[in-house]
Short mmCIF file of C-alpha atoms and ligand atoms in Angstrom, two decimals:
data_model
loop_
_atom_site.label_atom_id
_atom_site.label_comp_id
_atom_site.label_asym_id
_atom_site.label_seq_id
_atom_site.Cartn_x
_atom_site.Cartn_y
_atom_site.Cartn_z
CA MET I 282 116.61 77.04 116.65
CA CYS I 283 118.14 76.43 113.23
CA LEU I 284 117.17 78.02 109.95
CA LYS I 285 117.69 76.38 106.60
CA SER I 286 120.49 78.06 104.71
CA GLY I 287 119.57 78.85 101.11
CA GLY I 288 120.40 76.44 98.31
CA GLY I 289 123.07 77.11 95.75
CA ALA I 290 122.67 77.49 92.00
CA ARG I 291 119.86 75.41 90.57
CA ASP I 292 121.20 73.19 87.81
CA GLY I 293 119.58 73.65 84.45
CA PHE I 294 118.11 77.07 85.22
CA ASN I 295 119.66 80.05 83.53
CA SER I 296 122.97 78.27 83.23
CA LYS I 297 124.67 81.43 82.02
CA ARG I 298 124.13 83.04 85.45
CA LYS I 299 124.44 80.10 87.77
CA ASN I 300 128.08 80.60 88.70
CA ILE I 301 127.90 84.28 89.47
CA ALA I 302 130.04 85.06 92.51
CA MET I 303 128.50 86.62 95.60
CA ILE I 304 130.07 89.81 96.85
CA PRO I 305 130.39 90.43 100.59
CA PHE I 306 127.58 92.51 102.05
CA GLU I 307 130.01 95.26 103.11
CA LYS I 308 131.18 95.65 99.52
CA ALA I 309 127.60 95.81 98.22
CA TYR I 310 126.85 98.44 100.88
CA ASP I 311 129.82 100.57 99.81
CA ILE I 312 128.86 100.34 96.13
CA VAL I 313 125.28 101.39 96.90
CA MET I 314 126.28 104.20 99.24
CA SER I 315 128.74 105.70 96.77
CA SER I 316 126.11 105.75 94.02
CA GLY I 317 123.71 108.34 95.40
CA PHE I 318 123.61 112.06 94.79
CA ARG I 319 122.43 114.76 97.13
CA THR I 320 118.88 115.99 96.55
CA GLY I 321 118.12 119.73 96.68
CA THR I 322 116.00 121.50 99.27
CA GLU I 323 112.51 122.96 99.43
CA VAL I 324 110.44 124.97 101.88
CA ILE I 325 107.21 123.39 103.15
CA PRO I 326 104.68 124.07 105.94
CA TYR I 327 106.09 122.74 109.23
CA ASP I 328 103.01 120.62 109.93
CA ASP I 329 103.52 118.72 106.65
CA SER I 330 107.12 117.90 107.52
CA LEU I 331 106.73 114.62 109.48
CA ASN I 332 109.49 112.11 108.49
CA ARG I 333 111.15 114.64 106.17
CA ILE I 334 114.83 115.51 106.60
CA LEU I 335 115.53 118.93 108.06
CA ALA I 336 117.93 120.81 105.76
CA GLU I 337 118.45 124.00 107.80
CA ASP I 338 118.84 124.59 111.53
CA VAL I 339 115.73 125.84 113.32
CA VAL I 340 116.43 128.87 115.53
CA SER I 341 114.29 130.08 118.40
CA ASP I 342 112.68 133.52 118.08
CA ILE I 343 111.91 133.68 121.82
CA ASP I 344 113.23 132.75 125.24
CA MET I 345 111.68 129.54 126.51
CA PRO I 346 109.78 129.87 128.70
CA PRO I 347 109.16 133.48 127.67
CA PHE I 348 108.42 134.55 131.29
CA ASP I 349 108.86 133.08 134.79
CA LYS I 350 105.93 130.70 135.07
CA ALA I 351 104.24 128.48 137.63
CA THR I 352 104.76 124.75 137.14
CA VAL I 353 101.95 123.76 139.53
CA ASP I 354 98.53 125.01 140.60
CA GLY I 355 98.86 126.72 144.00
CA PHE I 356 99.85 129.99 145.67
CA ALA I 357 102.73 132.26 144.71
CA CYS I 358 104.37 133.67 147.82
CA ARG I 359 107.66 134.33 149.66
CA LYS I 360 109.44 131.28 151.06
CA ALA I 361 110.31 133.30 154.15
CA ASP I 362 106.59 133.57 155.03
CA LEU I 363 105.69 129.88 154.91
CA LYS I 364 105.32 129.53 158.68
CA ASP I 365 102.59 132.18 158.78
CA ASP I 366 99.05 132.48 157.45
CA LEU I 367 98.93 134.26 154.08
CA ASP I 368 96.36 136.68 152.61
CA ILE I 369 95.24 135.94 149.04
CA ILE I 370 95.51 139.19 147.07
CA GLU I 371 94.86 138.08 143.46
CA THR I 372 93.96 135.11 141.25
CA ILE I 373 96.24 134.65 138.22
CA PRO I 374 94.95 132.28 135.51
CA ALA I 375 97.27 131.17 132.66
CA GLY I 376 97.32 133.88 129.98
CA LYS I 377 96.77 136.83 132.36
CA TRP I 378 99.59 139.10 133.43
CA PRO I 379 99.71 139.60 137.28
CA GLU I 380 98.51 142.98 138.48
CA LYS I 381 99.71 142.95 142.10
CA GLN I 382 103.09 142.59 143.74
CA VAL I 383 103.22 139.91 146.45
CA GLY I 384 104.35 141.46 149.70
CA LYS I 385 105.09 140.15 153.20
CA LEU I 386 102.46 137.61 154.41
CA GLN I 387 100.66 137.76 151.05
CA CYS I 388 100.10 135.29 148.23
CA SER I 389 98.40 135.10 144.82
CA ARG I 390 96.36 132.08 143.77
CA ILE I 391 98.06 130.91 140.57
CA MET I 392 97.42 128.29 137.87
CA THR I 393 99.98 126.11 136.08
CA GLY I 394 101.54 128.06 133.19
CA ALA I 395 100.62 131.51 134.57
CA ALA I 396 103.21 134.27 135.02
CA ILE I 397 104.74 134.61 138.49
CA PRO I 398 103.87 137.91 140.20
CA SER I 399 106.77 140.08 141.28
CA GLY I 400 107.74 139.66 144.93
CA ALA I 401 107.02 135.88 144.96
CA ASP I 402 109.91 133.42 145.02
CA CYS I 403 108.00 130.11 145.14
CA VAL I 404 104.64 128.50 144.42
CA ILE I 405 103.25 126.21 147.07
CA MET I 406 101.10 123.42 145.73
CA VAL I 407 97.39 123.64 146.40
CA GLU I 408 97.57 120.12 147.94
CA ASP I 409 100.01 121.48 150.57
CA THR I 410 97.69 124.23 151.78
CA GLU I 411 94.59 124.59 153.89
CA ILE I 412 92.06 127.37 153.85
CA ILE I 413 91.88 129.14 157.20
CA HIS I 414 88.89 131.24 156.22
CA THR I 415 87.91 133.08 153.09
CA GLY I 416 90.92 134.87 151.66
CA LYS I 417 93.51 133.29 153.98
CA ILE I 418 95.56 130.11 153.57
CA ARG I 419 98.20 128.19 155.51
CA PHE I 420 101.08 126.05 154.25
CA LYS I 421 100.71 122.59 155.82
CA GLY I 422 103.65 120.93 154.10
CA VAL I 423 107.18 120.39 155.42
CA PHE I 424 109.12 121.50 152.39
CA THR I 425 108.37 123.07 149.02
CA LYS I 426 110.30 123.26 145.80
CA LYS I 427 110.27 126.62 144.01
CA ASN I 428 107.85 125.29 141.36
CA ILE I 429 108.85 128.13 139.04
CA ALA I 430 110.24 127.65 135.49
CA LEU I 431 112.56 130.61 134.96
CA LYS I 432 112.44 132.74 131.82
CA GLY I 433 114.89 131.35 129.26
CA GLU I 434 115.85 128.26 131.29
CA ASP I 435 114.89 125.86 128.47
CA GLY I 436 116.47 127.98 125.73
CA GLN I 437 117.20 131.51 124.69
CA LYS I 438 116.21 133.60 121.70
CA GLY I 439 118.69 132.81 118.89
CA ASP I 440 119.48 129.27 120.13
CA ILE I 441 119.49 126.43 117.59
CA VAL I 442 116.64 124.21 118.76
CA LEU I 443 116.78 121.64 115.91
CA LYS I 444 119.89 120.80 113.91
CA ALA I 445 119.87 120.24 110.15
CA GLY I 446 120.27 116.61 109.08
CA LYS I 447 117.68 115.00 111.36
CA GLN I 448 114.50 113.18 110.44
CA ILE I 449 111.53 115.18 111.67
CA LYS I 450 109.45 113.51 114.39
CA PRO I 451 106.21 114.66 116.05
CA GLN I 452 108.18 116.14 118.97
CA ASP I 453 110.30 118.18 116.49
CA ILE I 454 107.10 119.59 115.02
CA ALA I 455 106.12 120.68 118.55
CA VAL I 456 109.47 122.47 118.92
CA MET I 457 108.95 124.23 115.56
CA ALA I 458 105.48 125.28 116.70
CA SER I 459 106.84 126.65 119.99
CA VAL I 460 109.42 128.88 118.24
CA GLY I 461 107.06 130.00 115.46
CA ASN I 462 108.98 128.20 112.71
CA VAL I 463 105.94 127.64 110.52
CA SER I 464 107.86 127.16 107.24
CA VAL I 465 110.66 124.64 107.25
CA THR I 466 113.49 123.92 104.81
CA VAL I 467 113.73 120.19 104.12
CA SER I 468 115.65 118.04 101.66
CA LYS I 469 113.74 117.15 98.53
CA MET I 470 112.57 113.56 98.54
CA PRO I 471 114.07 111.19 96.01
CA GLN I 472 111.28 109.84 93.79
CA VAL I 473 111.17 106.08 94.20
CA ALA I 474 109.41 103.77 91.73
CA ILE I 475 108.16 100.39 92.85
CA ILE I 476 107.44 97.59 90.39
CA SER I 477 106.29 94.10 91.32
CA SER I 478 107.25 91.33 88.96
CA GLY I 479 105.64 87.90 88.73
CA SER I 480 102.81 86.32 86.73
CA GLU I 481 101.49 84.68 89.91
CA LEU I 482 100.76 88.01 91.63
CA VAL I 483 97.37 89.58 92.21
CA GLU I 484 96.68 92.81 94.04
CA PRO I 485 95.74 92.54 97.75
CA SER I 486 92.04 93.31 97.18
CA HIS I 487 91.71 90.23 94.93
CA VAL I 488 91.10 86.70 96.13
CA PRO I 489 94.00 84.72 94.66
CA GLY I 490 93.03 82.00 92.20
CA ILE I 491 94.75 78.64 91.99
CA SER I 492 98.55 79.16 91.93
CA GLN I 493 98.27 82.89 92.55
CA ILE I 494 99.49 84.88 95.55
CA ARG I 495 98.83 88.39 96.77
CA ASN I 496 101.34 91.12 96.05
CA SER I 497 102.53 92.08 99.52
CA ASN I 498 105.88 93.56 98.52
CA ALA I 499 104.61 96.67 96.77
CA SER I 500 102.64 98.02 99.74
CA GLN I 501 105.39 96.98 102.16
CA LEU I 502 107.97 98.87 100.08
CA MET I 503 105.71 101.91 99.67
CA ALA I 504 105.42 102.04 103.47
CA GLN I 505 109.17 101.59 103.94
CA VAL I 506 109.88 104.38 101.44
CA LYS I 507 107.46 106.63 103.30
CA THR I 508 109.06 106.01 106.70
CA ALA I 509 112.45 106.72 105.09
CA GLY I 510 111.07 110.19 104.30
CA ALA I 511 110.90 109.69 100.50
CA ALA I 512 108.10 109.53 97.95
CA GLY I 513 107.07 106.19 96.49
CA LYS I 514 105.16 105.68 93.23
CA TYR I 515 103.71 102.30 92.42
CA TYR I 516 103.90 101.10 88.81
CA GLY I 517 101.89 97.88 89.16
CA ILE I 518 102.61 94.23 88.48
CA ALA I 519 104.73 93.24 85.50
CA LYS I 520 103.94 89.73 84.27
CA ASP I 521 106.92 87.44 83.70
CA ASP I 522 107.19 88.74 80.17
CA GLU I 523 110.33 90.51 79.02
CA LYS I 524 108.62 93.03 76.78
CA GLU I 525 106.02 94.07 79.35
CA THR I 526 108.63 94.29 82.10
CA LEU I 527 111.02 96.29 79.91
CA TYR I 528 108.28 98.80 79.12
CA LEU I 529 107.53 99.38 82.82
CA VAL I 530 111.22 99.53 83.79
CA ILE I 531 112.02 102.11 81.08
CA LYS I 532 109.04 104.23 82.11
CA ALA I 533 109.98 104.03 85.82
CA ILE I 534 113.61 104.94 85.10
CA ALA I 535 112.53 107.97 83.07
CA GLU I 536 110.27 109.26 85.83
CA ASN I 537 112.23 108.52 89.03
CA GLU I 538 115.58 108.71 90.77
CA ILE I 539 115.41 105.27 92.35
CA VAL I 540 113.66 102.23 90.85
CA ILE I 541 112.92 99.14 92.96
CA ILE I 542 111.73 95.98 91.26
CA THR I 543 110.85 92.91 93.33
CA GLY I 544 110.89 89.37 92.02
CA GLY I 545 112.47 87.92 88.91
CA VAL I 546 116.11 88.19 90.00
CA SER I 547 116.71 84.53 90.87
CA MET I 548 117.65 81.81 88.43
CA GLY I 549 114.30 80.49 87.26
CA ASP I 550 113.46 80.29 83.56
CA PHE I 551 111.23 83.36 83.95
CA ASP I 552 113.55 85.53 86.05
CA PHE I 553 113.99 88.21 83.43
CA ILE I 554 115.01 91.21 85.50
CA PRO I 555 118.80 91.11 84.93
CA SER I 556 118.36 90.83 81.16
CA VAL I 557 115.61 93.48 81.18
CA LEU I 558 117.91 95.83 83.09
CA GLU I 559 120.66 95.30 80.55
CA ARG I 560 118.25 96.02 77.72
CA ALA I 561 117.16 99.18 79.55
CA GLU I 562 120.84 100.25 79.54
CA VAL I 563 121.31 99.83 83.27
CA LYS I 564 124.94 99.14 84.16
CA ILE I 565 124.73 96.23 86.57
CA LEU I 566 127.20 96.45 89.47
CA PHE I 567 126.24 93.33 91.39
CA THR I 568 123.70 90.51 91.20
CA ARG I 569 124.58 88.33 94.20
CA VAL I 570 125.25 89.42 97.79
CA ALA I 571 126.48 87.16 100.59
CA VAL I 572 123.48 87.83 102.77
CA GLN I 573 120.61 85.63 103.84
CA PRO I 574 117.83 86.27 103.04
CA GLY I 575 118.39 88.32 99.90
CA LYS I 576 121.23 86.69 97.99
CA PRO I 577 119.99 87.57 94.46
CA THR I 578 119.79 91.29 95.28
CA THR I 579 120.73 93.10 92.11
CA PHE I 580 121.97 96.65 91.74
CA GLY I 581 122.71 98.84 88.77
CA LEU I 582 123.05 102.40 87.56
CA HIS I 583 121.37 104.16 84.70
CA PRO I 584 122.30 107.77 83.88
CA LYS I 585 118.78 108.69 84.98
CA ALA I 586 118.20 106.41 88.01
CA ILE I 587 119.60 104.02 90.59
CA VAL I 588 118.06 100.57 90.15
CA PHE I 589 117.52 97.76 92.66
CA GLY I 590 116.23 94.31 91.83
CA LEU I 591 115.13 92.67 95.08
CA PRO I 592 114.22 89.01 95.55
CA GLY I 593 110.46 88.41 95.48
CA ASN I 594 110.10 86.79 98.86
CA PRO I 595 108.64 89.46 101.14
CA VAL I 596 111.04 88.99 104.06
CA SER I 597 114.02 89.28 101.69
CA SER I 598 112.54 92.39 100.11
CA PHE I 599 111.90 93.94 103.53
CA ILE I 600 115.37 93.20 104.83
CA GLN I 601 117.24 94.31 101.70
CA PHE I 602 115.38 97.61 101.78
CA GLU I 603 116.41 98.08 105.41
CA LEU I 604 120.04 97.08 104.81
CA LEU I 605 120.75 98.89 101.54
CA ILE I 606 117.98 101.22 100.37
CA ARG I 607 117.05 103.04 103.59
CA PRO I 608 120.66 104.13 104.21
CA LEU I 609 120.98 105.28 100.58
CA ILE I 610 117.75 107.30 100.63
CA SER I 611 118.84 108.85 103.94
CA LYS I 612 122.25 109.80 102.59
CA MET I 613 120.74 111.35 99.46
CA MET I 614 118.77 113.68 101.73
CA GLY I 615 121.73 114.51 103.97
CA PHE I 616 120.37 112.47 106.89
CA GLU I 617 123.04 110.97 109.13
CA TRP I 618 120.99 107.88 109.74
CA HIS I 619 122.18 105.27 112.22
CA PRO I 620 119.94 102.41 113.24
CA VAL I 621 119.22 102.15 116.96
CA ILE I 622 121.23 99.16 118.14
CA CYS I 623 121.02 97.48 121.54
CA GLN I 624 123.56 95.03 122.91
CA LEU I 625 121.58 92.23 124.56
CA PRO I 626 122.16 88.58 125.55
CA MET I 627 120.75 85.62 123.62
CA ASN I 628 117.96 83.82 125.45
CA GLU I 629 118.76 80.53 123.73
CA LYS I 630 121.43 78.92 121.56
CA PHE I 631 121.03 79.52 117.83
CA THR I 632 122.82 77.45 115.20
CA ARG I 633 122.98 77.23 111.44
CA ARG I 634 124.62 74.75 109.09
CA SER I 635 126.15 76.96 106.44
CA ASP I 636 128.19 80.08 107.15
CA GLU I 637 128.98 81.56 103.71
CA ARG I 638 126.57 84.44 104.04
CA MET I 639 125.79 87.05 106.68
CA MET I 640 122.49 85.87 108.12
CA ILE I 641 119.80 88.28 109.24
CA ILE I 642 117.58 86.82 111.95
CA PRO I 643 114.31 88.43 113.11
CA VAL I 644 114.14 88.43 116.92
CA THR I 645 111.94 89.40 119.81
CA ILE I 646 113.16 90.89 123.07
CA THR I 647 111.74 89.34 126.22
CA ASN I 648 110.58 91.43 129.17
CA GLU I 649 113.89 90.55 130.83
CA GLY I 650 115.82 92.04 127.88
CA GLN I 651 116.88 88.73 126.32
CA VAL I 652 116.93 88.02 122.59
CA THR I 653 114.86 85.19 121.12
CA PRO I 654 114.80 84.37 117.38
CA VAL I 655 111.19 84.38 116.13
CA GLU I 656 109.77 81.21 114.70
CA TYR I 657 110.59 81.78 111.09
CA HIS I 658 110.25 79.35 108.22
CA GLY I 659 112.26 81.31 105.69
CA SER I 660 112.02 84.35 103.48
CA ALA I 661 108.41 83.76 102.37
CA HIS I 662 107.19 83.79 105.98
CA ILE I 663 106.03 87.39 106.08
CA SER I 664 103.67 86.84 109.04
CA ALA I 665 106.76 86.17 111.21
CA LEU I 666 108.01 89.75 110.86
CA PRO I 667 105.26 91.66 112.69
CA GLY I 668 106.12 89.67 115.83
CA ALA I 669 109.79 90.67 115.65
CA HIS I 670 111.15 93.65 117.59
CA GLY I 671 114.38 93.69 115.66
CA ILE I 672 116.95 91.84 113.63
CA ILE I 673 120.37 90.48 114.46
CA ALA I 674 123.16 89.64 112.02
CA MET I 675 125.28 86.51 112.21
CA PRO I 676 128.48 87.26 110.31
CA VAL I 677 130.04 85.14 107.58
CA GLY I 678 132.10 82.31 109.12
CA LYS I 679 130.00 82.09 112.29
CA ARG I 680 127.53 79.27 112.92
CA ILE I 681 126.50 79.57 116.56
CA PHE I 682 125.20 82.20 118.90
CA GLU I 683 125.56 80.71 122.37
CA LYS I 684 122.88 81.23 125.04
CA GLY I 685 123.95 84.38 126.92
CA GLU I 686 126.16 85.64 124.07
CA ILE I 687 125.78 89.40 123.56
CA VAL I 688 124.31 90.30 120.16
CA SER I 689 123.55 93.64 118.52
CA VAL I 690 119.83 94.08 117.95
CA ARG I 691 118.71 96.59 115.38
CA TYR I 692 115.12 97.70 115.89
CA ILE I 693 112.75 97.39 112.94
P1 LIG R 1773 111.09 85.42 92.65
O1 LIG R 1773 112.08 86.33 93.30
O2 LIG R 1773 110.38 86.05 91.50
O3 LIG R 1773 111.73 84.10 92.29
O4 LIG R 1773 109.99 85.11 93.73
C1 LIG R 1773 110.33 84.40 94.90
C2 LIG R 1773 109.07 84.15 95.71
O5 LIG R 1773 108.52 85.37 96.13
C3 LIG R 1773 107.98 83.46 94.92
O6 LIG R 1773 107.33 82.52 95.78
C4 LIG R 1773 107.05 84.56 94.56
O7 LIG R 1773 105.74 84.13 94.35
C5 LIG R 1773 107.16 85.48 95.75
N1 LIG R 1773 106.90 86.85 95.37
C6 LIG R 1773 107.38 87.48 94.29
N2 LIG R 1773 106.94 88.75 94.24
C7 LIG R 1773 106.14 88.91 95.31
C8 LIG R 1773 105.37 90.01 95.79
N3 LIG R 1773 105.34 91.17 95.14
N4 LIG R 1773 104.66 89.86 96.93
C9 LIG R 1773 104.68 88.66 97.59
N5 LIG R 1773 105.41 87.61 97.17
C10 LIG R 1773 106.12 87.71 96.05
MG1 LIG R 1774 109.09 85.45 90.02
#
């Protein structure tokens, strides 16, 4: 499969900007990553902390499990007695402390999660027993495991159970619940403004008129910001009008730490974003990156905010957020974020004609663990992305991935 490589400068359009040099992606990444600042911290209820970045270690206030407990439903007894019939002396449901000590040829009926009675050194599973007559059972198995989780075997009081610097997942919230950590210190979220730019855009609830399209970038970016653990605020659609765009950009800069504008950074007659940013006193650090899709990605700094101008095509916007903005947001919150990467073989040969830019290719992974580029018609083809499991990068100077060649897949 071969994707079209993007065209060069379009003659006649914005001639002042048409010869701007592209910077390598790695350089753009370094510029972006050295521009952030560290956000502060705040304390929030643990059950509101999903996706937030943990800023302090979580320490256990108990041994886990807090007592020796049964891991199966069955009978607590002495392993030495398994060849003989056993008298049932007590029933121990979960939540009740045992009252009787298990002696020779005795057992207590016990439920999963209940405390082990003293004297017992194993729990035989109910499936491995038969009832001889009321109050007496026999082990009919060949072998039994202990089926006891020992006090403190999963962790001890005072242990660090979650380390600062991780993004909080549902399973982390379960750990916090289990150690009673009901208030949690997290990094403050950078406030991220999102502005869509383009006179052709209508909001998703509208039926587009002739020559209009729906604004898919804003909601995509809001969702990406949310999964990065930050707070997005949508500022609406700016028409391709310098004054209107400038007003929204100035307002967003004043109210946020990061401002993302999509559209208007290419070289059309109405691509006003670079000039608007200059008028808003943003110091522009780059306007062209050697990456495909996403070449016109623009980046600048204002004393009040970090500003990104992303290309309007939704796949470009998605990918540039993943490549540049997610790592920045993570770093600002002290999150050592590394994408999950899998080394897998190509299922088919992939070629391209031009090799000046790093190319990002959406791919699926077959059931056999092979990598197949998705059918993808270019950066406007947003419906291609939901079918992709990940992305691979073809570096500058490379034109072919051979069938069977090992590539690094980053999950998206
Ligand atoms: P631009 O970067 O403004 O030249 O836009 C490039 C392409 O992306 C054009 O086809 C636009 O219509 C489209 N586009 C721009 N903004 C959006 C948006 N917010 N949602 C979906 N498509 C967009
Ligand atoms: Mg536009």
